[in-house]
Coordinates of C-alpha atoms and ligand atoms in Angstrom, one line a residue:
M10 CA 42.1 9.3 -118.0
A11 CA 40.1 6.7 -119.9
R12 CA 40.2 3.4 -118.1
N13 CA 39.7 0.1 -119.8
R14 CA 37.8 -1.5 -116.9
I15 CA 37.8 -5.3 -117.2
S16 CA 34.5 -6.3 -118.5
P17 CA 32.5 -9.0 -116.6
A18 CA 32.5 -10.7 -120.0
C19 CA 36.2 -10.9 -119.8
I20 CA 36.1 -12.7 -116.5
V21 CA 33.5 -15.1 -117.8
Y22 CA 35.8 -15.7 -120.7
V23 CA 38.6 -16.7 -118.4
F24 CA 36.3 -19.0 -116.4
V25 CA 34.9 -20.6 -119.6
L26 CA 38.4 -21.0 -121.1
F27 CA 39.6 -22.5 -117.8
F28 CA 36.8 -25.1 -117.5
L29 CA 37.1 -26.0 -121.2
L30 CA 40.8 -26.7 -120.7
A31 CA 40.2 -28.4 -117.5
T32 CA 37.8 -31.0 -118.8
P33 CA 39.4 -34.5 -119.2
W34 CA 38.9 -34.7 -123.0
A35 CA 40.9 -31.4 -123.5
H36 CA 44.2 -33.4 -123.0
S37 CA 45.3 -36.8 -121.9
K38 CA 46.2 -36.8 -118.2
P39 CA 48.9 -39.5 -117.7
S40 CA 47.8 -41.9 -115.0
F41 CA 50.8 -42.8 -112.8
R42 CA 48.9 -45.8 -111.4
T43 CA 49.4 -47.7 -114.7
Y44 CA 53.0 -48.4 -113.4
D45 CA 51.8 -49.9 -110.1
S46 CA 52.5 -53.5 -111.1
Q47 CA 56.1 -52.7 -112.1
V48 CA 56.4 -50.6 -108.9
Q49 CA 55.2 -53.5 -106.8
K50 CA 58.0 -55.8 -108.2
V51 CA 60.7 -53.3 -107.3
L52 CA 59.1 -52.6 -103.9
E53 CA 59.1 -56.2 -103.0
K54 CA 62.9 -56.4 -103.5
M55 CA 63.7 -53.3 -101.4
T56 CA 65.1 -53.3 -97.9
L57 CA 63.7 -50.8 -95.4
E58 CA 66.9 -48.8 -95.8
E59 CA 66.5 -48.6 -99.5
K60 CA 62.9 -47.5 -99.2
I61 CA 63.8 -44.8 -96.7
G62 CA 66.6 -43.6 -99.0
Q63 CA 64.2 -43.1 -101.8
M64 CA 62.2 -40.7 -99.6
I65 CA 65.1 -38.4 -99.1
Q66 CA 66.4 -35.4 -101.2
A67 CA 69.7 -33.9 -100.1
E68 CA 71.3 -30.6 -101.3
I69 CA 74.2 -31.3 -103.5
T70 CA 76.3 -28.8 -101.6
G71 CA 75.1 -30.3 -98.3
L72 CA 76.4 -33.8 -98.8
K73 CA 78.9 -34.7 -96.1
E74 CA 80.3 -37.3 -98.5
F75 CA 79.5 -37.4 -102.2
S76 CA 79.3 -41.2 -101.8
D77 CA 76.3 -40.6 -99.3
I78 CA 74.2 -40.7 -102.5
S79 CA 74.8 -44.4 -102.7
T80 CA 75.5 -45.1 -99.0
Y81 CA 72.1 -43.7 -98.1
Y82 CA 70.3 -44.9 -101.4
L83 CA 69.2 -41.3 -101.9
G84 CA 66.2 -41.0 -104.2
S85 CA 66.9 -37.4 -105.1
V86 CA 69.3 -34.4 -104.8
L87 CA 68.7 -30.8 -105.5
S88 CA 70.7 -27.7 -106.3
G89 CA 69.0 -24.9 -104.4
G90 CA 69.2 -21.3 -105.4
N91 CA 73.0 -21.2 -104.6
G92 CA 73.8 -24.9 -105.3
D93 CA 76.3 -24.4 -108.1
P94 CA 78.9 -27.1 -109.0
E95 CA 82.2 -26.7 -107.2
E96 CA 83.9 -26.5 -110.6
G97 CA 82.0 -23.2 -111.3
N98 CA 78.9 -22.2 -113.2
S99 CA 79.2 -23.5 -116.7
L100 CA 77.1 -25.9 -118.9
K101 CA 79.9 -28.4 -118.7
A102 CA 80.3 -28.2 -114.9
W103 CA 76.5 -28.6 -114.4
T104 CA 76.4 -31.6 -116.7
D105 CA 79.5 -33.2 -115.3
L106 CA 78.0 -32.9 -111.8
Y107 CA 74.7 -34.5 -113.0
D108 CA 76.6 -37.4 -114.5
R109 CA 78.6 -37.9 -111.3
V110 CA 75.4 -38.1 -109.3
Q111 CA 73.9 -40.8 -111.5
K112 CA 77.2 -42.7 -111.4
Q113 CA 76.8 -42.8 -107.7
A114 CA 73.3 -44.1 -108.0
M115 CA 74.4 -46.8 -110.4
Q116 CA 76.7 -48.2 -107.6
T117 CA 73.6 -49.1 -105.5
R118 CA 72.2 -52.7 -105.5
L119 CA 69.0 -51.7 -107.3
K120 CA 70.5 -48.9 -109.5
I121 CA 67.5 -46.6 -109.1
P122 CA 68.4 -43.3 -110.8
V123 CA 68.4 -40.2 -108.8
L124 CA 65.9 -37.4 -109.5
Y125 CA 67.9 -34.2 -109.7
G126 CA 65.8 -31.1 -108.9
V127 CA 66.4 -27.3 -109.4
D128 CA 64.3 -24.1 -109.3
A129 CA 64.1 -23.5 -113.0
V130 CA 61.3 -20.9 -112.3
H131 CA 61.9 -18.5 -115.2
G132 CA 64.3 -20.4 -117.4
H133 CA 67.2 -22.6 -116.3
N134 CA 68.0 -19.6 -114.1
N135 CA 70.9 -21.1 -112.1
V136 CA 73.0 -21.5 -115.2
L137 CA 75.1 -18.8 -116.9
G138 CA 74.0 -18.2 -120.5
A139 CA 70.6 -19.7 -120.1
V140 CA 67.6 -17.7 -121.4
I141 CA 65.9 -15.9 -118.5
F142 CA 62.2 -15.5 -119.1
P143 CA 59.8 -13.0 -117.4
H144 CA 58.9 -14.1 -113.9
N145 CA 55.3 -15.5 -113.5
I146 CA 53.8 -12.1 -112.7
G147 CA 54.8 -10.9 -116.2
L148 CA 53.5 -14.1 -117.8
G149 CA 50.3 -13.6 -115.9
C150 CA 49.8 -10.3 -117.7
T151 CA 50.1 -12.1 -121.0
G152 CA 47.0 -14.2 -120.2
N153 CA 48.4 -16.5 -122.9
P154 CA 48.4 -20.2 -121.9
E155 CA 49.9 -21.3 -125.2
L156 CA 52.8 -18.9 -124.7
V157 CA 53.3 -20.0 -121.1
E158 CA 53.3 -23.6 -122.2
E159 CA 56.0 -22.8 -124.8
V160 CA 58.1 -21.0 -122.3
A161 CA 58.0 -24.0 -120.0
R162 CA 58.8 -26.3 -122.9
I163 CA 61.9 -24.4 -123.7
T164 CA 62.9 -24.2 -120.1
A165 CA 62.5 -28.0 -119.9
R166 CA 64.9 -28.4 -122.9
E167 CA 67.5 -26.1 -121.3
V168 CA 67.3 -28.0 -118.0
R169 CA 67.6 -31.4 -119.7
A170 CA 70.7 -30.1 -121.5
T171 CA 72.4 -30.3 -118.1
G172 CA 70.9 -33.8 -117.5
I173 CA 68.7 -32.5 -114.7
Q174 CA 65.1 -33.9 -114.9
W175 CA 63.0 -32.0 -112.3
T176 CA 62.0 -28.4 -111.8
F177 CA 60.4 -27.0 -108.7
A178 CA 57.9 -25.1 -110.8
P179 CA 55.2 -23.9 -111.6
C180 CA 54.6 -21.8 -108.5
V181 CA 50.8 -21.7 -108.4
A182 CA 50.5 -19.4 -105.5
V183 CA 47.6 -16.9 -105.6
P184 CA 49.3 -13.9 -104.0
R185 CA 46.7 -11.8 -102.2
D186 CA 49.0 -9.3 -100.5
E187 CA 51.7 -7.6 -102.6
R188 CA 53.9 -7.0 -99.4
W189 CA 54.8 -10.8 -99.6
G190 CA 58.3 -11.2 -101.1
R191 CA 57.2 -14.0 -103.4
T192 CA 54.4 -12.1 -105.2
Y193 CA 56.3 -12.2 -108.5
E194 CA 56.4 -16.0 -108.4
G195 CA 52.6 -16.0 -108.8
F196 CA 50.8 -15.5 -112.1
S197 CA 47.9 -13.6 -110.6
E198 CA 45.7 -12.7 -107.6
N199 CA 42.9 -14.4 -109.6
P200 CA 42.7 -18.2 -108.9
E201 CA 41.1 -18.9 -112.3
L202 CA 43.9 -17.2 -114.2
V203 CA 46.5 -19.0 -112.0
S204 CA 44.8 -22.3 -112.8
L205 CA 44.8 -21.7 -116.5
L206 CA 48.5 -20.7 -116.7
G207 CA 49.7 -23.1 -114.0
A208 CA 48.2 -26.1 -116.0
A209 CA 49.8 -24.7 -119.2
A210 CA 53.2 -24.6 -117.5
V211 CA 52.8 -28.2 -116.2
R212 CA 52.0 -29.3 -119.8
G213 CA 55.0 -27.4 -121.1
F214 CA 57.4 -28.8 -118.6
Q215 CA 56.1 -32.4 -118.7
G216 CA 55.2 -32.6 -122.4
S217 CA 52.7 -35.0 -123.7
D218 CA 54.8 -37.9 -122.4
L219 CA 57.1 -37.7 -119.3
R220 CA 59.4 -40.3 -120.9
D221 CA 60.3 -37.7 -123.5
P222 CA 64.0 -37.0 -122.9
L223 CA 63.2 -33.3 -123.4
S224 CA 60.6 -33.3 -120.7
V225 CA 61.1 -32.5 -117.0
L226 CA 59.0 -33.4 -114.0
A227 CA 57.0 -30.4 -112.8
C228 CA 56.3 -29.5 -109.2
A229 CA 53.2 -27.4 -108.4
K230 CA 54.0 -25.3 -105.3
H231 CA 53.5 -24.5 -102.4
F232 CA 50.6 -26.5 -101.3
V233 CA 48.4 -24.8 -100.1
G234 CA 47.6 -21.1 -99.4
D235 CA 51.2 -19.8 -99.5
G236 CA 49.9 -16.6 -101.1
G237 CA 47.3 -15.9 -98.5
T238 CA 49.2 -15.6 -95.3
Q239 CA 48.1 -13.1 -92.6
A240 CA 50.4 -10.0 -92.2
G241 CA 52.6 -10.4 -89.1
T242 CA 52.3 -14.2 -88.9
G243 CA 55.4 -14.9 -91.0
L244 CA 59.2 -15.0 -90.5
N245 CA 60.3 -11.9 -88.5
G246 CA 56.7 -11.0 -88.0
R247 CA 56.0 -10.5 -91.7
W248 CA 54.4 -12.6 -94.5
D249 CA 56.6 -15.3 -95.9
Q250 CA 56.0 -18.7 -94.3
G251 CA 53.2 -17.3 -92.3
D252 CA 49.7 -18.5 -91.4
T253 CA 46.7 -18.4 -93.8
R254 CA 43.6 -17.7 -91.8
L255 CA 40.6 -18.5 -93.9
D256 CA 37.5 -20.7 -93.6
E257 CA 37.8 -23.9 -95.7
A258 CA 35.4 -22.8 -98.4
T259 CA 37.5 -19.6 -99.1
L260 CA 40.8 -21.6 -99.0
R261 CA 39.3 -24.0 -101.6
R262 CA 37.9 -21.2 -103.8
I263 CA 41.1 -19.2 -103.9
H264 CA 44.1 -21.3 -103.1
L265 CA 43.1 -24.9 -103.8
L266 CA 41.7 -24.3 -107.3
P267 CA 45.0 -24.2 -109.1
Y268 CA 46.0 -27.6 -107.8
K269 CA 43.0 -29.2 -109.3
A270 CA 44.1 -27.8 -112.7
A271 CA 47.7 -28.9 -112.1
I272 CA 46.6 -32.4 -111.2
E273 CA 44.2 -32.5 -114.3
A274 CA 47.3 -31.5 -116.3
G275 CA 49.2 -34.5 -114.9
V276 CA 51.6 -32.9 -112.5
G277 CA 53.9 -35.5 -111.0
S278 CA 55.0 -33.8 -107.9
I279 CA 53.7 -31.2 -105.5
M280 CA 55.6 -29.3 -102.8
A281 CA 54.1 -28.7 -99.4
S282 CA 54.2 -25.1 -98.2
Y283 CA 56.2 -23.8 -95.3
S284 CA 53.1 -21.7 -94.4
G285 CA 50.2 -22.9 -92.2
W286 CA 46.5 -23.0 -92.4
N287 CA 44.6 -21.7 -89.3
G288 CA 47.6 -22.5 -87.1
V289 CA 48.7 -25.9 -88.5
K290 CA 51.7 -26.1 -90.7
C291 CA 50.9 -27.5 -94.2
T292 CA 53.9 -29.9 -93.8
A293 CA 52.1 -31.4 -90.8
N294 CA 48.5 -31.3 -92.1
K295 CA 47.2 -34.8 -92.8
Y296 CA 43.8 -33.5 -93.7
L297 CA 45.3 -31.3 -96.5
L298 CA 48.1 -33.5 -97.7
T299 CA 46.3 -36.9 -97.6
T300 CA 42.5 -36.5 -97.2
V301 CA 42.2 -33.5 -99.6
L302 CA 45.1 -33.7 -102.0
K303 CA 45.6 -37.5 -102.4
N304 CA 42.2 -38.9 -101.6
E305 CA 39.7 -36.2 -102.7
L306 CA 41.6 -34.7 -105.6
G307 CA 43.2 -38.0 -106.6
F308 CA 46.8 -36.8 -106.8
E309 CA 48.8 -39.9 -107.8
G310 CA 52.3 -38.4 -107.8
F311 CA 54.4 -37.6 -104.7
V312 CA 54.5 -34.8 -102.2
I313 CA 57.9 -33.2 -101.3
S314 CA 58.5 -31.0 -98.2
D315 CA 60.1 -27.6 -98.6
Y316 CA 63.7 -26.9 -97.7
N317 CA 64.2 -27.8 -94.0
A318 CA 60.5 -27.3 -93.5
I319 CA 60.0 -30.5 -91.5
A320 CA 62.2 -29.2 -88.7
Q321 CA 59.7 -26.3 -88.3
I322 CA 57.0 -28.7 -87.1
D323 CA 58.4 -29.7 -83.8
P324 CA 61.5 -28.8 -81.7
D325 CA 62.3 -32.5 -81.6
F326 CA 63.5 -33.5 -85.1
K327 CA 62.5 -37.2 -84.8
T328 CA 59.0 -36.2 -83.7
A329 CA 58.8 -33.8 -86.6
V330 CA 59.8 -36.5 -89.1
G331 CA 57.0 -38.8 -87.7
I332 CA 54.4 -36.1 -88.0
A333 CA 55.4 -35.1 -91.5
V334 CA 55.6 -38.6 -93.0
N335 CA 52.3 -39.7 -91.3
A336 CA 50.6 -36.5 -92.6
G337 CA 51.5 -37.4 -96.2
I338 CA 55.0 -36.1 -97.0
D339 CA 56.5 -38.7 -99.4
M340 CA 59.9 -37.1 -100.0
A341 CA 61.8 -35.0 -97.5
M342 CA 63.9 -32.0 -98.8
E343 CA 66.6 -32.4 -96.2
P344 CA 69.5 -30.3 -97.6
T345 CA 72.0 -31.2 -94.8
E346 CA 70.0 -33.3 -92.2
Y347 CA 69.4 -36.2 -94.6
R348 CA 71.4 -38.7 -92.4
R349 CA 69.4 -37.7 -89.3
F350 CA 66.2 -38.0 -91.3
Y351 CA 67.3 -41.5 -92.5
E352 CA 68.1 -42.7 -88.9
A353 CA 64.9 -41.1 -87.5
L354 CA 62.6 -42.7 -89.9
K355 CA 64.2 -46.1 -89.5
A356 CA 63.6 -45.8 -85.7
L357 CA 60.1 -44.5 -86.2
V358 CA 59.2 -47.5 -88.4
S359 CA 60.7 -50.0 -86.0
E360 CA 58.8 -48.3 -83.1
G361 CA 55.6 -48.6 -85.1
V362 CA 55.1 -44.8 -85.0
V363 CA 55.2 -44.7 -88.8
P364 CA 53.5 -47.7 -90.3
I365 CA 55.5 -49.6 -93.0
E366 CA 52.4 -49.2 -95.2
R367 CA 52.9 -45.4 -95.2
V368 CA 56.6 -45.9 -96.2
N369 CA 55.5 -48.3 -99.0
D370 CA 52.9 -45.8 -100.2
A371 CA 55.4 -43.0 -100.3
V372 CA 58.0 -45.1 -102.1
S373 CA 55.4 -46.4 -104.5
R374 CA 54.5 -42.8 -105.4
I375 CA 58.1 -41.8 -106.0
L376 CA 58.8 -45.0 -108.1
R377 CA 55.5 -44.5 -110.1
V378 CA 56.9 -41.1 -111.2
K379 CA 60.3 -42.5 -112.0
F380 CA 58.7 -45.2 -114.1
A381 CA 56.5 -42.7 -115.9
M382 CA 59.7 -40.7 -116.6
G383 CA 61.3 -43.7 -118.2
L384 CA 64.1 -43.5 -115.6
M385 CA 63.6 -47.2 -114.5
D386 CA 64.3 -48.4 -118.1
P387 CA 67.5 -50.4 -117.7
N388 CA 68.4 -49.5 -121.3
R389 CA 68.0 -45.8 -120.7
P390 CA 71.4 -43.9 -120.7
Q391 CA 71.9 -42.4 -117.3
T392 CA 74.3 -39.7 -118.5
A393 CA 73.2 -36.4 -119.9
D394 CA 72.7 -35.8 -123.6
R395 CA 75.3 -33.2 -124.3
S396 CA 74.1 -32.7 -127.8
L397 CA 71.4 -30.5 -126.2
H398 CA 74.0 -28.0 -125.1
R399 CA 73.6 -26.1 -128.4
L400 CA 70.0 -25.3 -127.4
V401 CA 70.9 -23.4 -124.3
G402 CA 70.6 -19.7 -124.8
S403 CA 69.9 -20.3 -128.5
K404 CA 68.5 -17.6 -130.8
E405 CA 65.2 -19.5 -131.2
H406 CA 64.8 -19.7 -127.4
R407 CA 65.6 -16.0 -127.0
Q408 CA 63.0 -15.1 -129.7
V409 CA 60.2 -16.8 -127.7
A410 CA 61.5 -15.0 -124.5
R411 CA 61.4 -11.7 -126.4
Q412 CA 57.7 -12.4 -127.4
A413 CA 56.9 -13.2 -123.7
V414 CA 58.5 -9.9 -122.7
R415 CA 56.4 -8.0 -125.3
E416 CA 53.1 -9.6 -124.3
S417 CA 53.8 -9.1 -120.5
L418 CA 54.2 -5.3 -120.7
V419 CA 51.2 -3.3 -119.4
L420 CA 50.8 0.2 -120.6
L421 CA 49.4 2.2 -117.7
K422 CA 49.6 5.7 -119.2
N423 CA 50.3 7.3 -122.6
E424 CA 49.5 10.9 -123.0
R425 CA 50.1 13.2 -125.9
Q426 CA 50.9 10.1 -128.1
T427 CA 54.3 9.9 -126.4
L428 CA 54.5 6.3 -127.4
P429 CA 55.3 4.8 -129.8
L430 CA 58.7 6.4 -130.2
S431 CA 60.3 7.1 -133.6
K432 CA 63.5 5.2 -134.5
T433 CA 64.8 8.2 -136.3
M434 CA 64.6 10.7 -133.4
G435 CA 67.6 13.0 -132.9
R436 CA 68.4 11.9 -129.4
I437 CA 66.9 9.4 -126.9
H438 CA 68.2 9.8 -123.3
L439 CA 68.1 6.8 -121.0
A440 CA 68.1 7.3 -117.2
G441 CA 67.5 5.4 -114.0
K442 CA 69.4 2.7 -112.1
S443 CA 68.0 -0.2 -114.2
A444 CA 68.4 1.1 -117.7
D445 CA 71.6 -0.8 -118.2
D446 CA 71.3 -3.5 -115.5
I447 CA 70.6 -7.1 -116.6
G448 CA 70.4 -8.2 -112.9
N449 CA 67.6 -5.7 -112.0
Q450 CA 65.9 -6.7 -115.3
C451 CA 65.9 -10.4 -114.2
G452 CA 65.1 -10.1 -110.5
G453 CA 65.5 -12.9 -107.9
W454 CA 66.2 -16.6 -108.6
T455 CA 68.8 -15.6 -111.3
I456 CA 72.2 -17.2 -111.1
D457 CA 72.0 -16.8 -107.3
W458 CA 69.0 -17.4 -105.0
Q459 CA 68.6 -13.7 -104.4
G460 CA 69.7 -12.6 -107.9
G461 CA 71.8 -9.4 -107.9
S462 CA 72.2 -6.0 -109.6
G463 CA 74.7 -5.6 -112.4
P464 CA 76.1 -7.9 -115.2
I465 CA 75.2 -11.2 -113.4
T466 CA 74.7 -13.3 -116.4
T467 CA 75.8 -13.7 -120.0
G468 CA 73.6 -13.3 -123.1
G469 CA 70.6 -11.1 -123.4
T470 CA 70.2 -7.4 -123.7
T471 CA 69.6 -4.5 -121.2
L472 CA 67.0 -2.0 -122.2
L473 CA 69.8 0.5 -123.1
G474 CA 71.3 -2.1 -125.4
A475 CA 67.9 -2.9 -126.9
I476 CA 67.2 0.7 -127.7
R477 CA 70.6 1.1 -129.3
N478 CA 69.9 -2.0 -131.4
A479 CA 66.5 -0.6 -132.5
V480 CA 67.2 3.0 -133.6
S481 CA 68.6 4.4 -136.9
K482 CA 72.3 5.2 -137.3
E483 CA 71.4 8.9 -137.1
T484 CA 69.8 8.7 -133.7
Q485 CA 72.0 9.4 -130.7
V486 CA 71.3 7.3 -127.6
T487 CA 72.8 8.7 -124.3
Y488 CA 72.6 7.4 -120.8
T489 CA 73.1 8.7 -117.3
A490 CA 71.8 6.8 -114.3
D491 CA 70.9 10.1 -112.5
G492 CA 69.3 11.8 -115.5
S493 CA 72.0 14.5 -115.9
G494 CA 72.6 15.7 -119.4
V495 CA 69.0 15.0 -120.5
A496 CA 68.3 18.5 -121.6
G497 CA 67.8 18.8 -125.3
A498 CA 66.9 15.2 -125.9
D499 CA 63.8 14.4 -127.9
V500 CA 62.6 11.9 -125.3
A501 CA 63.8 10.3 -122.1
V502 CA 63.2 6.7 -121.0
V503 CA 63.6 6.4 -117.2
V504 CA 64.0 2.8 -116.0
V505 CA 63.4 2.4 -112.3
G506 CA 61.9 0.0 -109.7
E507 CA 63.0 -2.8 -107.4
T508 CA 66.4 -4.4 -107.0
P509 CA 66.5 -8.3 -106.9
Y510 CA 65.2 -10.3 -103.9
A511 CA 63.7 -13.7 -103.2
E512 CA 61.4 -15.2 -100.6
M513 CA 61.4 -13.6 -97.2
M514 CA 64.0 -11.1 -98.3
G515 CA 61.3 -9.4 -100.4
D516 CA 58.8 -9.0 -97.6
A517 CA 58.2 -5.3 -97.4
E518 CA 55.9 -3.0 -95.3
D519 CA 56.3 -0.1 -97.8
L520 CA 56.1 -0.5 -101.6
T521 CA 56.4 3.2 -102.4
L522 CA 58.7 3.9 -105.4
S523 CA 62.0 5.0 -103.9
E524 CA 63.0 8.7 -103.5
Q525 CA 66.1 8.0 -105.6
D526 CA 63.9 6.8 -108.5
L527 CA 61.4 9.6 -108.1
A528 CA 64.3 12.2 -108.2
V529 CA 65.5 10.9 -111.6
I530 CA 62.0 11.1 -113.0
K531 CA 61.6 14.7 -111.6
K532 CA 65.0 15.8 -113.0
V533 CA 64.1 14.5 -116.5
K534 CA 60.7 16.1 -116.4
Q535 CA 62.0 19.4 -115.2
A536 CA 64.3 19.5 -118.2
G537 CA 61.1 19.7 -120.2
V538 CA 61.8 16.4 -122.0
P539 CA 58.9 14.0 -122.8
T540 CA 59.3 11.3 -120.1
V541 CA 58.6 7.6 -120.5
V542 CA 58.9 5.6 -117.3
V543 CA 59.6 1.8 -117.5
L544 CA 59.1 0.0 -114.1
F545 CA 61.0 -3.2 -113.3
S546 CA 59.3 -4.6 -110.2
G547 CA 58.1 -7.9 -108.8
R548 CA 54.7 -6.4 -107.9
P549 CA 52.6 -3.3 -108.2
L550 CA 54.4 -0.4 -106.3
I551 CA 52.9 2.9 -105.0
I552 CA 53.8 5.1 -108.0
N553 CA 51.3 8.0 -107.9
D554 CA 54.0 10.8 -107.9
G555 CA 56.0 9.2 -110.7
L556 CA 52.9 8.4 -112.7
E557 CA 51.8 12.0 -112.4
L558 CA 55.1 13.3 -113.8
A559 CA 55.4 10.7 -116.6
D560 CA 54.0 11.2 -120.0
A561 CA 53.9 7.5 -120.6
F562 CA 54.3 4.7 -118.0
I563 CA 54.9 0.9 -118.6
A564 CA 54.9 -1.8 -116.0
A565 CA 57.5 -4.3 -117.3
W566 CA 57.7 -6.6 -114.2
L567 CA 60.8 -8.7 -114.2
P568 CA 61.3 -9.3 -117.9
G569 CA 64.5 -11.4 -117.8
T570 CA 67.4 -11.3 -120.4
E571 CA 65.5 -10.3 -123.5
G572 CA 65.2 -6.5 -123.1
Q573 CA 64.7 -6.3 -126.9
G574 CA 61.1 -7.2 -126.3
I575 CA 60.6 -3.9 -124.4
A576 CA 62.1 -1.9 -127.3
D577 CA 59.7 -3.7 -129.7
V578 CA 56.8 -2.1 -127.9
L579 CA 58.4 1.3 -127.2
F580 CA 59.0 1.8 -130.9
G581 CA 55.6 0.4 -131.9
D582 CA 56.8 -2.7 -133.8
Y583 CA 54.3 -4.5 -131.5
K584 CA 51.4 -3.0 -129.7
P585 CA 51.3 -3.4 -125.9
I586 CA 48.6 -6.1 -125.1
G587 CA 49.4 -6.9 -121.5
K588 CA 46.6 -6.8 -118.9
L589 CA 47.1 -6.4 -115.2
S590 CA 46.9 -9.8 -113.5
F591 CA 47.1 -8.0 -110.1
S592 CA 45.0 -5.0 -108.9
W593 CA 47.2 -1.9 -108.6
P594 CA 46.8 -0.1 -105.2
R595 CA 46.5 3.7 -104.8
S596 CA 48.2 3.6 -101.4
M597 CA 49.7 1.2 -98.9
D598 CA 46.6 1.3 -96.7
Q599 CA 44.6 -0.2 -99.6
I600 CA 46.7 -3.4 -99.4
P601 CA 45.6 -6.2 -99.6
I602 CA 43.3 -5.2 -102.5
N603 CA 41.9 -7.9 -104.9
Y604 CA 39.3 -8.1 -107.7
G605 CA 36.1 -9.1 -106.0
D606 CA 36.6 -7.1 -102.8
K607 CA 33.5 -5.3 -101.6
E608 CA 35.4 -2.1 -101.4
Y609 CA 37.4 -2.0 -104.7
S610 CA 38.8 1.3 -106.0
P611 CA 42.4 0.5 -107.1
L612 CA 44.6 2.9 -109.0
F613 CA 44.3 0.4 -111.9
P614 CA 41.9 -2.6 -111.8
F615 CA 42.6 -6.2 -112.4
G616 CA 42.5 -6.6 -116.2
F617 CA 43.6 -3.0 -117.0
G618 CA 46.0 -2.3 -119.9
L619 CA 46.1 0.4 -122.6
S620 CA 47.3 0.0 -126.1
F621 CA 48.1 2.3 -129.1
Ligands
GLC9 C1 62.9 -22.7 -101.1 C2 61.6 -22.4 -101.6 C3 61.1 -23.3 -102.7 C4 62.2 -23.9 -103.5 C5 63.1 -24.7 -102.5 C6 64.3 -25.3 -103.2 O1 63.1 -22.3 -99.8 O2 60.5 -22.2 -100.7 O3 60.2 -22.6 -103.5 O4 61.7 -24.8 -104.5 O5 63.5 -24.0 -101.3 O6 65.2 -24.3 -103.5

């Protein structure tokens, strides 16, 4: 089988492109320090309680009293993966909730607006009807920074339609071991490609001016080395939230690089990682958070801790708060323990454990960003602009998502010119558990934190629906999940792979394609029907047997709602141009395997991708 090995020239191209884009003249990097005189004026008026409140982010569903937003002068709230409005999951309910939050903030003495954050990591994915884009692993295979920037820009618009002004994205992890459940949140195993696309996402989210009412604050995460944890050091002895054991030079070369690019692109917030580096939790690491990130790299925005991550530092919560804030955490993501954090930090300042200068620095960083976003402008309306509702899930947005799906597909095999398919075939048979499953097509972080199989969202098209849309009236399209009834069809398209997961729920010792999926491929092949396999997965899987049986094989990653983009390529309206952003292992014992390893003989190398 001919293999398009990635040419060294291609790697050089990525490097050159990255450094060209990274140079200061390539784009204006907003300096947050320009707001320092205005910040100073506000800071001088603030009481200690008001300052500490600004440093706290509570989960909207974790509020003991909704009025705690004003009682504790909260600087921020979040809706985590499951943080839907009580009134239900609709554009109106989300927007009403946002307006209620700001109304609370306007009852405080200084009327500092609240920063409302969500994980809009592949579209405004908490909201029913929003366009769901390919997860970052698919965008990584496009290698297209302009497209990634446009995807982020559209996501920002759909997020602002609900009023919300902050997304905990882009994830600029450099996943090095596919057994980690968050591999799909990373663009690539290659730090230069992650840097290129991460910076593009920051530019898309934040726009050329953060004051633009269609921009959102971006958040590069999780600082630093989240994608490099040692097997067995994570939660339940696995990977997620584990310990990255590397010398400093390697940590910088692989995992720090994307943060330089994100800072160059003007990112206003950065999230500290749950994971550790050589035994010290990032949330507690003053060298990383302050010496490297703020002093050496010159990051002028603010650092937020991850969800309940501070409590992991020390069994005594107050001690943990002191360590985290002194290390360089500026805002604490305390979904439910926000009152305890507030009281702990007040005590720590009065005891001199946390200097008031550290509090002033943290609050200044947060206020700089709020000024840069135009939130502090007294004439700025604090309610959401509901005229933007018409944009959410719009045809134009779905067209861009469809293009992203097309460009993310990687053709791994195509023998006997199986692809492209004809639109006038007699009968196309769809098989496999994911052929008509929008939930499997979207993956985790969709409507719910973990996502879910089945019709979990509205809008969009499954691959079955997309093929039905594409073919001529004469063509019959049939579907059975188990492949029965395939005999006699002109071609079979078997859609298999992973079911949705997020974070530690995706950590897995074995990435072999399931027996159930393989059985469907076998059944179809044994019926003597040309077999096209489409794989929905958040990472490369061990596919050798299925690949052998298939006449054509496409890695589609987690494409999101616009399945029509897959049909575009299956029928040849567009050629497949995706290139692997992760090395594809032959077997589990090859993992971790990354481009640049001394021993490097993957099934398919980084940069591989066929076309027709
Ligand atoms: C999660 C994730 C982080 C996310 C945050 C808020 O645990 O680690 O990526 O942004 O909590 O949902």
